[in-house]
Amino acid sequence: MGMNPFPKPDRLLTAFMLLVFSACAWLHAAPLEGGYALAPGPSASPEERARAYQDARVRVLLAAEKYEKTPYRYGGLDRNGLDCSGFIYVSFRDALGVLPPRTSVGLYTWTDRINDNKIQPGDLLFFKTDNSGRISHAGLYIGNGRFIHSASAGPNTGVMYSSLSESYWSRTYAGAGRAFPEADAAFQPVLASTNVPAAPAAASANAAPPASGGSVASVRPGRDIPANVTASSESGGRLLLGLAIAPTWKAFMNDGDFFRGFASQLRLGAETGTFGRRMIFGFEIRPEYDAALGVFRLPFTFSWGPSDKFMIFAGPVLSFGDAILTVDGEQRRYSGGTSWLGAIGITAAPFIFNAANGELAPYMEIAWQSYISDNRDSNPNADFSAGFRFSTGIRWSWQVR
């Protein structure tokens, strides 16, 4: 088996196709019709489904309301500061345990496009507020021609209510998107406001996006939602079970076959805000087969990350078999596969899609395996390949709490 520090063209094409596949899946992401704890089950009646999604919209509105007057902070995700997409993110997260995309452009792509006369409370409004021609701002529609958002400029900044009748928002308005299935036409939470002017009665729901102005808009309990519907606490979390499978690739080996083996995992994860910042912790059992070395590996890893999209993992490994790498017809032997720190790596899952019974995520991993060369001669490429693992695959997660 010859060694080459550069992948062959067919491997570059394969990597490109995987990237295209992930991007296409992201661009066609569906709205939330399941995949979170409070979503209606497959056996729910049409009336139960409609009610569940209506309640989900209200939960998001109630969670958003709690952040009013939070200052604007680019990249912020807590009460110390929120940007516009961060405000949408924490509202969905606190209300439903759902983690939507973290940018305005991502939110625009994630949601289903809807006509202006179809906008309902809980839908998202999008704006182009700069010269880039791209979506640059997002807000959460609350009904009656108003929305709540985190403004970065103007006479007032931070999380506030705005009216759809102001000229600035009318001029920069770019469209609306829906994360949930359409609610009943009669769904219209009653808002109580004092400072935000109501949209003209003849105006359409988004005739012109909003202005600044602050007042507390609230849903009337008992009529619009059940009295026991409240937003999740900020320190609440999710408990996840997961299963993943991924082929591993001979990224630095040139022997005409780019498959190296497979990596899989059984996963238990917990997302929590208990420590003041949203984090996710996990434990994984990772059965792996490395055909290049001729070994079966069983890592037990602990993981941590700011979200389920990016995590660092490390842990002990049991390695079964003699680790032998054949290079140009000669065998190179390695030891140390069984180790207390036999695996360390990074998992990246940039796109997480909500499905009927859980979350589906294309992911990639880069990992280091603790094999030590037992050979007298030096071959950096071979020794690096023995310790390096690159894999791309699919991960499925279920929320159990």
PDB file of C-alpha atoms in Angstrom, residues 12-299:
ATOM      1  CA  LEU A  12     -11.736  15.086  -3.660  1.00  0.00           C
ATOM      2  CA  LEU A  13     -14.842  14.472  -5.779  1.00  0.00           C
ATOM      3  CA  THR A  14     -16.313  12.262  -3.054  1.00  0.00           C
ATOM      4  CA  ALA A  15     -15.688  14.915  -0.405  1.00  0.00           C
ATOM      5  CA  PHE A  16     -17.245  17.537  -2.665  1.00  0.00           C
ATOM      6  CA  MET A  17     -20.340  15.395  -3.245  1.00  0.00           C
ATOM      7  CA  LEU A  18     -20.745  14.889   0.502  1.00  0.00           C
ATOM      8  CA  LEU A  19     -20.577  18.640   0.996  1.00  0.00           C
ATOM      9  CA  VAL A  20     -23.148  19.211  -1.746  1.00  0.00           C
ATOM     10  CA  PHE A  21     -25.433  16.580  -0.201  1.00  0.00           C
ATOM     11  CA  SER A  22     -25.298  18.286   3.191  1.00  0.00           C
ATOM     12  CA  ALA A  23     -25.918  21.705   1.681  1.00  0.00           C
ATOM     13  CA  CYS A  24     -28.886  20.480  -0.368  1.00  0.00           C
ATOM     14  CA  ALA A  25     -30.410  18.793   2.656  1.00  0.00           C
ATOM     15  CA  TRP A  26     -30.021  22.037   4.588  1.00  0.00           C
ATOM     16  CA  LEU A  27     -31.625  24.105   1.843  1.00  0.00           C
ATOM     17  CA  HIS A  28     -34.668  21.828   1.822  1.00  0.00           C
ATOM     18  CA  ALA A  29     -35.138  21.589   5.586  1.00  0.00           C
ATOM     19  CA  ALA A  30     -38.809  21.265   6.518  1.00  0.00           C
ATOM     20  CA  PRO A  31     -40.604  23.278   9.195  1.00  0.00           C
ATOM     21  CA  LEU A  32     -41.159  21.817  12.652  1.00  0.00           C
ATOM     22  CA  GLU A  33     -43.671  19.024  12.255  1.00  0.00           C
ATOM     23  CA  GLY A  34     -42.149  16.836  14.935  1.00  0.00           C
ATOM     24  CA  GLY A  35     -38.790  16.076  16.459  1.00  0.00           C
ATOM     25  CA  TYR A  36     -39.296  17.805  19.791  1.00  0.00           C
ATOM     26  CA  ALA A  37     -40.773  16.618  23.072  1.00  0.00           C
ATOM     27  CA  LEU A  38     -44.159  18.350  22.799  1.00  0.00           C
ATOM     28  CA  ALA A  39     -44.778  17.572  19.134  1.00  0.00           C
ATOM     29  CA  PRO A  40     -47.939  15.589  18.376  1.00  0.00           C
ATOM     30  CA  GLY A  41     -47.426  11.880  17.810  1.00  0.00           C
ATOM     31  CA  PRO A  42     -48.083  10.059  14.531  1.00  0.00           C
ATOM     32  CA  SER A  43     -51.437   8.796  15.864  1.00  0.00           C
ATOM     33  CA  ALA A  44     -52.725  12.250  16.859  1.00  0.00           C
ATOM     34  CA  SER A  45     -55.966  13.380  15.260  1.00  0.00           C
ATOM     35  CA  PRO A  46     -56.005  16.461  13.006  1.00  0.00           C
ATOM     36  CA  GLU A  47     -57.596  18.439  15.848  1.00  0.00           C
ATOM     37  CA  GLU A  48     -54.924  17.304  18.327  1.00  0.00           C
ATOM     38  CA  ARG A  49     -52.155  18.161  15.885  1.00  0.00           C
ATOM     39  CA  ALA A  50     -53.597  21.610  15.233  1.00  0.00           C
ATOM     40  CA  ARG A  51     -53.915  22.280  18.950  1.00  0.00           C
ATOM     41  CA  ALA A  52     -50.384  21.028  19.688  1.00  0.00           C
ATOM     42  CA  TYR A  53     -48.809  23.275  17.058  1.00  0.00           C
ATOM     43  CA  GLN A  54     -50.921  26.235  18.172  1.00  0.00           C
ATOM     44  CA  ASP A  55     -49.712  25.684  21.733  1.00  0.00           C
ATOM     45  CA  ALA A  56     -46.136  25.426  20.442  1.00  0.00           C
ATOM     46  CA  ARG A  57     -46.480  28.827  18.766  1.00  0.00           C
ATOM     47  CA  VAL A  58     -47.772  30.342  21.998  1.00  0.00           C
ATOM     48  CA  ARG A  59     -44.990  28.785  24.042  1.00  0.00           C
ATOM     49  CA  VAL A  60     -42.454  30.442  21.749  1.00  0.00           C
ATOM     50  CA  LEU A  61     -44.245  33.794  22.109  1.00  0.00           C
ATOM     51  CA  LEU A  62     -44.275  33.488  25.895  1.00  0.00           C
ATOM     52  CA  ALA A  63     -40.592  32.546  25.975  1.00  0.00           C
ATOM     53  CA  ALA A  64     -39.768  35.520  23.732  1.00  0.00           C
ATOM     54  CA  GLU A  65     -41.740  37.907  25.939  1.00  0.00           C
ATOM     55  CA  LYS A  66     -39.489  37.120  28.904  1.00  0.00           C
ATOM     56  CA  TYR A  67     -36.484  38.633  27.097  1.00  0.00           C
ATOM     57  CA  GLU A  68     -38.007  42.078  26.553  1.00  0.00           C
ATOM     58  CA  LYS A  69     -35.518  44.893  27.332  1.00  0.00           C
ATOM     59  CA  THR A  70     -32.538  42.525  27.095  1.00  0.00           C
ATOM     60  CA  PRO A  71     -29.703  44.633  25.571  1.00  0.00           C
ATOM     61  CA  TYR A  72     -28.396  43.962  22.086  1.00  0.00           C
ATOM     62  CA  ARG A  73     -25.114  42.051  21.926  1.00  0.00           C
ATOM     63  CA  TYR A  74     -23.706  40.510  18.760  1.00  0.00           C
ATOM     64  CA  GLY A  75     -23.406  36.753  19.224  1.00  0.00           C
ATOM     65  CA  GLY A  76     -25.214  36.905  22.569  1.00  0.00           C
ATOM     66  CA  LEU A  77     -27.316  33.999  23.812  1.00  0.00           C
ATOM     67  CA  ASP A  78     -28.392  35.010  27.309  1.00  0.00           C
ATOM     68  CA  ARG A  79     -29.885  37.863  29.319  1.00  0.00           C
ATOM     69  CA  ASN A  80     -26.625  39.767  29.166  1.00  0.00           C
ATOM     70  CA  GLY A  81     -27.298  40.396  25.486  1.00  0.00           C
ATOM     71  CA  LEU A  82     -28.907  38.975  22.354  1.00  0.00           C
ATOM     72  CA  ASP A  83     -28.584  39.637  18.651  1.00  0.00           C
ATOM     73  CA  CYS A  84     -31.608  39.191  16.390  1.00  0.00           C
ATOM     74  CA  SER A  85     -31.032  35.546  15.480  1.00  0.00           C
ATOM     75  CA  GLY A  86     -29.865  34.750  19.004  1.00  0.00           C
ATOM     76  CA  PHE A  87     -33.174  36.071  20.293  1.00  0.00           C
ATOM     77  CA  ILE A  88     -35.087  33.702  17.976  1.00  0.00           C
ATOM     78  CA  TYR A  89     -32.744  30.866  18.978  1.00  0.00           C
ATOM     79  CA  VAL A  90     -33.275  31.239  22.734  1.00  0.00           C
ATOM     80  CA  SER A  91     -37.038  31.685  22.323  1.00  0.00           C
ATOM     81  CA  PHE A  92     -37.401  28.348  20.517  1.00  0.00           C
ATOM     82  CA  ARG A  93     -34.841  26.698  22.780  1.00  0.00           C
ATOM     83  CA  ASP A  94     -36.491  27.779  26.032  1.00  0.00           C
ATOM     84  CA  ALA A  95     -40.011  27.036  24.832  1.00  0.00           C
ATOM     85  CA  LEU A  96     -39.560  23.701  23.068  1.00  0.00           C
ATOM     86  CA  GLY A  97     -35.968  22.520  23.412  1.00  0.00           C
ATOM     87  CA  VAL A  98     -35.566  23.110  19.659  1.00  0.00           C
ATOM     88  CA  LEU A  99     -32.288  24.562  18.369  1.00  0.00           C
ATOM     89  CA  PRO A 100     -32.932  26.524  15.168  1.00  0.00           C
ATOM     90  CA  PRO A 101     -30.134  27.909  12.970  1.00  0.00           C
ATOM     91  CA  ARG A 102     -28.035  30.580  14.600  1.00  0.00           C
ATOM     92  CA  THR A 103     -28.011  33.222  11.831  1.00  0.00           C
ATOM     93  CA  SER A 104     -30.686  35.273  10.087  1.00  0.00           C
ATOM     94  CA  VAL A 105     -29.786  33.689   6.750  1.00  0.00           C
ATOM     95  CA  GLY A 106     -29.984  30.229   8.304  1.00  0.00           C
ATOM     96  CA  LEU A 107     -33.394  30.980   9.808  1.00  0.00           C
ATOM     97  CA  TYR A 108     -34.653  32.243   6.460  1.00  0.00           C
ATOM     98  CA  THR A 109     -33.572  29.020   4.758  1.00  0.00           C
ATOM     99  CA  TRP A 110     -34.832  26.823   7.594  1.00  0.00           C
ATOM    100  CA  THR A 111     -38.404  28.133   7.501  1.00  0.00           C
ATOM    101  CA  ASP A 112     -41.040  27.629   4.808  1.00  0.00           C
ATOM    102  CA  ARG A 113     -41.811  30.703   2.691  1.00  0.00           C
ATOM    103  CA  ILE A 114     -45.350  32.027   3.171  1.00  0.00           C
ATOM    104  CA  ASN A 115     -47.419  34.748   1.538  1.00  0.00           C
ATOM    105  CA  ASP A 116     -47.878  38.022   3.363  1.00  0.00           C
ATOM    106  CA  ASN A 117     -51.576  37.421   3.917  1.00  0.00           C
ATOM    107  CA  LYS A 118     -50.816  34.090   5.621  1.00  0.00           C
ATOM    108  CA  ILE A 119     -48.583  35.355   8.432  1.00  0.00           C
ATOM    109  CA  GLN A 120     -49.671  34.170  11.885  1.00  0.00           C
ATOM    110  CA  PRO A 121     -48.373  34.712  15.422  1.00  0.00           C
ATOM    111  CA  GLY A 122     -45.243  32.622  15.898  1.00  0.00           C
ATOM    112  CA  ASP A 123     -44.053  33.039  12.290  1.00  0.00           C
ATOM    113  CA  LEU A 124     -40.786  34.807  11.484  1.00  0.00           C
ATOM    114  CA  LEU A 125     -40.287  38.071   9.585  1.00  0.00           C
ATOM    115  CA  PHE A 126     -37.087  38.761   7.646  1.00  0.00           C
ATOM    116  CA  PHE A 127     -35.433  41.981   6.536  1.00  0.00           C
ATOM    117  CA  LYS A 128     -32.577  43.241   4.381  1.00  0.00           C
ATOM    118  CA  THR A 129     -31.211  46.137   6.391  1.00  0.00           C
ATOM    119  CA  ASP A 130     -27.823  46.659   4.724  1.00  0.00           C
ATOM    120  CA  ASN A 131     -26.334  46.878   1.239  1.00  0.00           C
ATOM    121  CA  SER A 132     -25.292  43.231   0.997  1.00  0.00           C
ATOM    122  CA  GLY A 133     -28.584  42.136  -0.540  1.00  0.00           C
ATOM    123  CA  ARG A 134     -28.798  39.287   1.982  1.00  0.00           C
ATOM    124  CA  ILE A 135     -31.155  38.662   4.865  1.00  0.00           C
ATOM    125  CA  SER A 136     -29.652  40.539   7.793  1.00  0.00           C
ATOM    126  CA  HIS A 137     -32.406  40.789  10.417  1.00  0.00           C
ATOM    127  CA  ALA A 138     -35.187  38.605  11.807  1.00  0.00           C
ATOM    128  CA  GLY A 139     -38.097  39.083  14.161  1.00  0.00           C
ATOM    129  CA  LEU A 140     -40.917  37.031  15.678  1.00  0.00           C
ATOM    130  CA  TYR A 141     -44.434  38.031  14.578  1.00  0.00           C
ATOM    131  CA  ILE A 142     -46.873  38.389  17.495  1.00  0.00           C
ATOM    132  CA  GLY A 143     -50.039  39.310  15.606  1.00  0.00           C
ATOM    133  CA  ASN A 144     -52.056  42.446  14.938  1.00  0.00           C
ATOM    134  CA  GLY A 145     -49.289  43.930  12.800  1.00  0.00           C
ATOM    135  CA  ARG A 146     -46.509  43.724  15.408  1.00  0.00           C
ATOM    136  CA  PHE A 147     -43.377  41.719  16.058  1.00  0.00           C
ATOM    137  CA  ILE A 148     -40.716  41.359  18.716  1.00  0.00           C
ATOM    138  CA  HIS A 149     -37.026  41.433  17.849  1.00  0.00           C
ATOM    139  CA  SER A 150     -33.569  42.483  19.041  1.00  0.00           C
ATOM    140  CA  ALA A 151     -32.629  45.739  17.340  1.00  0.00           C
ATOM    141  CA  SER A 152     -28.993  46.750  16.933  1.00  0.00           C
ATOM    142  CA  ALA A 153     -29.423  50.396  15.896  1.00  0.00           C
ATOM    143  CA  GLY A 154     -31.877  53.278  16.115  1.00  0.00           C
ATOM    144  CA  PRO A 155     -33.254  55.361  18.977  1.00  0.00           C
ATOM    145  CA  ASN A 156     -33.826  52.166  20.976  1.00  0.00           C
ATOM    146  CA  THR A 157     -31.875  48.920  20.874  1.00  0.00           C
ATOM    147  CA  GLY A 158     -32.217  45.472  22.363  1.00  0.00           C
ATOM    148  CA  VAL A 159     -35.299  43.271  22.567  1.00  0.00           C
ATOM    149  CA  MET A 160     -38.434  45.322  21.886  1.00  0.00           C
ATOM    150  CA  TYR A 161     -41.792  45.322  20.174  1.00  0.00           C
ATOM    151  CA  SER A 162     -42.186  47.050  16.835  1.00  0.00           C
ATOM    152  CA  SER A 163     -45.050  47.897  14.524  1.00  0.00           C
ATOM    153  CA  LEU A 164     -45.506  46.752  10.956  1.00  0.00           C
ATOM    154  CA  SER A 165     -46.553  50.247   9.939  1.00  0.00           C
ATOM    155  CA  GLU A 166     -43.199  52.018  10.195  1.00  0.00           C
ATOM    156  CA  SER A 167     -41.562  53.091   6.923  1.00  0.00           C
ATOM    157  CA  TYR A 168     -38.085  51.729   7.744  1.00  0.00           C
ATOM    158  CA  TRP A 169     -39.308  48.177   8.271  1.00  0.00           C
ATOM    159  CA  SER A 170     -41.657  48.427   5.318  1.00  0.00           C
ATOM    160  CA  ARG A 171     -38.747  49.434   3.109  1.00  0.00           C
ATOM    161  CA  THR A 172     -36.414  46.689   4.312  1.00  0.00           C
ATOM    162  CA  TYR A 173     -38.958  43.880   4.625  1.00  0.00           C
ATOM    163  CA  ALA A 174     -37.924  40.760   2.633  1.00  0.00           C
ATOM    164  CA  GLY A 175     -40.509  38.087   3.456  1.00  0.00           C
ATOM    165  CA  ALA A 176     -41.910  35.779   6.095  1.00  0.00           C
ATOM    166  CA  GLY A 177     -41.222  32.195   7.074  1.00  0.00           C
ATOM    167  CA  ARG A 178     -43.035  29.515   9.051  1.00  0.00           C
ATOM    168  CA  ALA A 179     -41.470  26.947  11.374  1.00  0.00           C
ATOM    169  CA  PHE A 180     -44.748  25.253  12.301  1.00  0.00           C
ATOM    170  CA  PRO A 181     -47.649  24.039  10.186  1.00  0.00           C
ATOM    171  CA  GLU A 182     -50.279  26.711   9.541  1.00  0.00           C
ATOM    172  CA  ALA A 183     -52.557  27.351  12.510  1.00  0.00           C
ATOM    173  CA  ASP A 184     -56.328  27.619  12.357  1.00  0.00           C
ATOM    174  CA  ALA A 185     -57.489  30.834  10.727  1.00  0.00           C
ATOM    175  CA  ALA A 186     -59.113  31.887  14.000  1.00  0.00           C
ATOM    176  CA  PHE A 187     -55.795  31.658  15.880  1.00  0.00           C
ATOM    177  CA  GLN A 188     -55.057  35.222  16.969  1.00  0.00           C
ATOM    178  CA  PRO A 189     -53.662  35.703  20.478  1.00  0.00           C
ATOM    179  CA  VAL A 190     -55.162  38.774  22.125  1.00  0.00           C
ATOM    180  CA  LEU A 191     -52.419  41.309  22.733  1.00  0.00           C
ATOM    181  CA  ALA A 192     -52.467  43.963  25.408  1.00  0.00           C
ATOM    182  CA  SER A 193     -50.222  46.885  24.500  1.00  0.00           C
ATOM    183  CA  THR A 194     -49.979  50.513  25.465  1.00  0.00           C
ATOM    184  CA  ASN A 195     -47.145  52.071  23.482  1.00  0.00           C
ATOM    185  CA  VAL A 196     -47.098  50.229  20.172  1.00  0.00           C
ATOM    186  CA  PRO A 197     -49.579  51.632  17.671  1.00  0.00           C
ATOM    187  CA  ALA A 198     -51.860  49.075  16.070  1.00  0.00           C
ATOM    188  CA  ALA A 199     -51.522  48.446  12.363  1.00  0.00           C
ATOM    189  CA  PRO A 200     -54.283  50.024  10.254  1.00  0.00           C
ATOM    190  CA  ALA A 201     -57.253  47.699   9.992  1.00  0.00           C
ATOM    191  CA  ALA A 202     -57.038  47.604   6.211  1.00  0.00           C
ATOM    192  CA  ALA A 203     -53.348  46.780   6.168  1.00  0.00           C
ATOM    193  CA  SER A 204     -52.196  43.260   5.508  1.00  0.00           C
ATOM    194  CA  ALA A 205     -50.402  41.352   8.238  1.00  0.00           C
ATOM    195  CA  ASN A 206     -47.034  42.471   6.932  1.00  0.00           C
ATOM    196  CA  ALA A 207     -47.862  45.509   4.872  1.00  0.00           C
ATOM    197  CA  ALA A 208     -44.828  47.140   6.362  1.00  0.00           C
ATOM    198  CA  PRO A 209     -42.404  45.912   8.897  1.00  0.00           C
ATOM    199  CA  PRO A 210     -42.149  47.429  12.184  1.00  0.00           C
ATOM    200  CA  ALA A 211     -40.952  50.269  14.104  1.00  0.00           C
ATOM    201  CA  SER A 212     -39.553  50.528  17.551  1.00  0.00           C
ATOM    202  CA  GLY A 213     -41.596  51.030  20.615  1.00  0.00           C
ATOM    203  CA  GLY A 214     -41.871  49.062  23.734  1.00  0.00           C
ATOM    204  CA  SER A 215     -44.790  47.536  25.447  1.00  0.00           C
ATOM    205  CA  VAL A 216     -45.583  44.205  26.868  1.00  0.00           C
ATOM    206  CA  ALA A 217     -47.759  42.178  24.531  1.00  0.00           C
ATOM    207  CA  SER A 218     -49.242  39.159  26.159  1.00  0.00           C
ATOM    208  CA  VAL A 219     -51.513  36.271  25.337  1.00  0.00           C
ATOM    209  CA  ARG A 220     -54.830  36.158  27.171  1.00  0.00           C
ATOM    210  CA  PRO A 221     -54.830  32.985  29.331  1.00  0.00           C
ATOM    211  CA  GLY A 222     -57.773  30.653  29.186  1.00  0.00           C
ATOM    212  CA  ARG A 223     -58.931  31.713  25.737  1.00  0.00           C
ATOM    213  CA  ASP A 224     -55.891  31.543  23.498  1.00  0.00           C
ATOM    214  CA  ILE A 225     -54.000  28.788  25.319  1.00  0.00           C
ATOM    215  CA  PRO A 226     -54.601  26.475  28.244  1.00  0.00           C
ATOM    216  CA  ALA A 227     -53.797  28.040  31.616  1.00  0.00           C
ATOM    217  CA  ASN A 228     -51.053  25.489  32.302  1.00  0.00           C
ATOM    218  CA  VAL A 229     -49.001  26.333  29.199  1.00  0.00           C
ATOM    219  CA  THR A 230     -45.814  28.101  30.234  1.00  0.00           C
ATOM    220  CA  ALA A 231     -42.416  28.506  28.676  1.00  0.00           C
ATOM    221  CA  SER A 232     -39.661  26.153  29.747  1.00  0.00           C
ATOM    222  CA  SER A 233     -37.322  27.507  32.385  1.00  0.00           C
ATOM    223  CA  GLU A 234     -34.041  28.897  31.202  1.00  0.00           C
ATOM    224  CA  SER A 235     -32.094  26.294  33.121  1.00  0.00           C
ATOM    225  CA  GLY A 236     -34.189  23.407  31.790  1.00  0.00           C
ATOM    226  CA  GLY A 237     -32.601  20.910  29.468  1.00  0.00           C
ATOM    227  CA  ARG A 238     -32.997  17.926  27.204  1.00  0.00           C
ATOM    228  CA  LEU A 239     -31.986  14.299  27.567  1.00  0.00           C
ATOM    229  CA  LEU A 240     -31.033  12.687  24.251  1.00  0.00           C
ATOM    230  CA  LEU A 241     -30.414   9.158  23.061  1.00  0.00           C
ATOM    231  CA  GLY A 242     -28.574   8.752  19.785  1.00  0.00           C
ATOM    232  CA  LEU A 243     -27.281   6.307  17.216  1.00  0.00           C
ATOM    233  CA  ALA A 244     -24.744   7.080  14.480  1.00  0.00           C
ATOM    234  CA  ILE A 245     -22.909   5.284  11.693  1.00  0.00           C
ATOM    235  CA  ALA A 246     -20.144   6.618   9.496  1.00  0.00           C
ATOM    236  CA  PRO A 247     -17.662   5.197   6.982  1.00  0.00           C
ATOM    237  CA  THR A 248     -14.051   6.145   7.631  1.00  0.00           C
ATOM    238  CA  TRP A 249     -11.847   7.333   4.806  1.00  0.00           C
ATOM    239  CA  LYS A 250      -8.254   6.726   3.742  1.00  0.00           C
ATOM    240  CA  ALA A 251      -7.638  10.419   3.325  1.00  0.00           C
ATOM    241  CA  PHE A 252      -3.844  10.004   3.405  1.00  0.00           C
ATOM    242  CA  MET A 253      -3.584   6.574   1.801  1.00  0.00           C
ATOM    243  CA  ASN A 254      -3.353   5.914  -1.911  1.00  0.00           C
ATOM    244  CA  ASP A 255      -4.101   2.302  -2.689  1.00  0.00           C
ATOM    245  CA  GLY A 256      -7.121   2.603  -5.005  1.00  0.00           C
ATOM    246  CA  ASP A 257      -9.701   2.068  -2.241  1.00  0.00           C
ATOM    247  CA  PHE A 258     -10.778   5.105  -0.236  1.00  0.00           C
ATOM    248  CA  PHE A 259     -12.876   3.251   2.380  1.00  0.00           C
ATOM    249  CA  ARG A 260     -10.941   2.485   5.536  1.00  0.00           C
ATOM    250  CA  GLY A 261     -13.642   0.952   7.694  1.00  0.00           C
ATOM    251  CA  PHE A 262     -16.519   2.238   9.799  1.00  0.00           C
ATOM    252  CA  ALA A 263     -17.158   4.128  13.011  1.00  0.00           C
ATOM    253  CA  SER A 264     -20.406   3.996  14.951  1.00  0.00           C
ATOM    254  CA  GLN A 265     -21.695   5.221  18.256  1.00  0.00           C
ATOM    255  CA  LEU A 266     -24.384   4.729  20.868  1.00  0.00           C
ATOM    256  CA  ARG A 267     -24.893   8.026  22.608  1.00  0.00           C
ATOM    257  CA  LEU A 268     -26.438   9.546  25.715  1.00  0.00           C
ATOM    258  CA  GLY A 269     -26.476  13.337  25.826  1.00  0.00           C
ATOM    259  CA  ALA A 270     -27.769  15.968  28.228  1.00  0.00           C
ATOM    260  CA  GLU A 271     -28.265  19.609  27.298  1.00  0.00           C
ATOM    261  CA  THR A 272     -28.472  22.022  30.201  1.00  0.00           C
ATOM    262  CA  GLY A 273     -28.244  25.684  31.120  1.00  0.00           C
ATOM    263  CA  THR A 274     -27.594  24.973  34.795  1.00  0.00           C
ATOM    264  CA  PHE A 275     -24.078  26.450  34.707  1.00  0.00           C
ATOM    265  CA  GLY A 276     -25.187  29.794  33.300  1.00  0.00           C
ATOM    266  CA  ARG A 277     -24.447  28.992  29.666  1.00  0.00           C
ATOM    267  CA  ARG A 278     -26.170  26.456  27.443  1.00  0.00           C
ATOM    268  CA  MET A 279     -23.953  23.361  27.120  1.00  0.00           C
ATOM    269  CA  ILE A 280     -24.315  19.751  26.142  1.00  0.00           C
ATOM    270  CA  PHE A 281     -22.517  16.802  27.737  1.00  0.00           C
ATOM    271  CA  GLY A 282     -22.411  13.284  26.381  1.00  0.00           C
ATOM    272  CA  PHE A 283     -21.191   9.760  26.853  1.00  0.00           C
ATOM    273  CA  GLU A 284     -20.603   7.511  23.829  1.00  0.00           C
ATOM    274  CA  ILE A 285     -19.765   3.879  23.171  1.00  0.00           C
ATOM    275  CA  ARG A 286     -18.081   3.813  19.748  1.00  0.00           C
ATOM    276  CA  PRO A 287     -17.586   0.406  18.063  1.00  0.00           C
ATOM    277  CA  GLU A 288     -15.105   0.902  15.194  1.00  0.00           C
ATOM    278  CA  TYR A 289     -13.418  -1.296  12.625  1.00  0.00           C
ATOM    279  CA  ASP A 290     -10.153  -0.158  11.032  1.00  0.00           C
ATOM    280  CA  ALA A 291      -9.442  -2.318   7.978  1.00  0.00           C
ATOM    281  CA  ALA A 292      -6.177  -0.491   7.261  1.00  0.00           C
ATOM    282  CA  LEU A 293      -4.708  -1.598  10.600  1.00  0.00           C
ATOM    283  CA  GLY A 294      -6.762  -4.780  10.885  1.00  0.00           C
ATOM    284  CA  VAL A 295      -8.121  -3.959  14.332  1.00  0.00           C
ATOM    285  CA  PHE A 296     -11.461  -3.584  16.058  1.00  0.00           C
ATOM    286  CA  ARG A 297     -11.658  -0.681  18.493  1.00  0.00           C
ATOM    287  CA  LEU A 298     -14.080   0.043  21.343  1.00  0.00           C
ATOM    288  CA  PRO A 299     -13.706   3.623  22.599  1.00  0.00           C
TER     289      PRO A 299
END
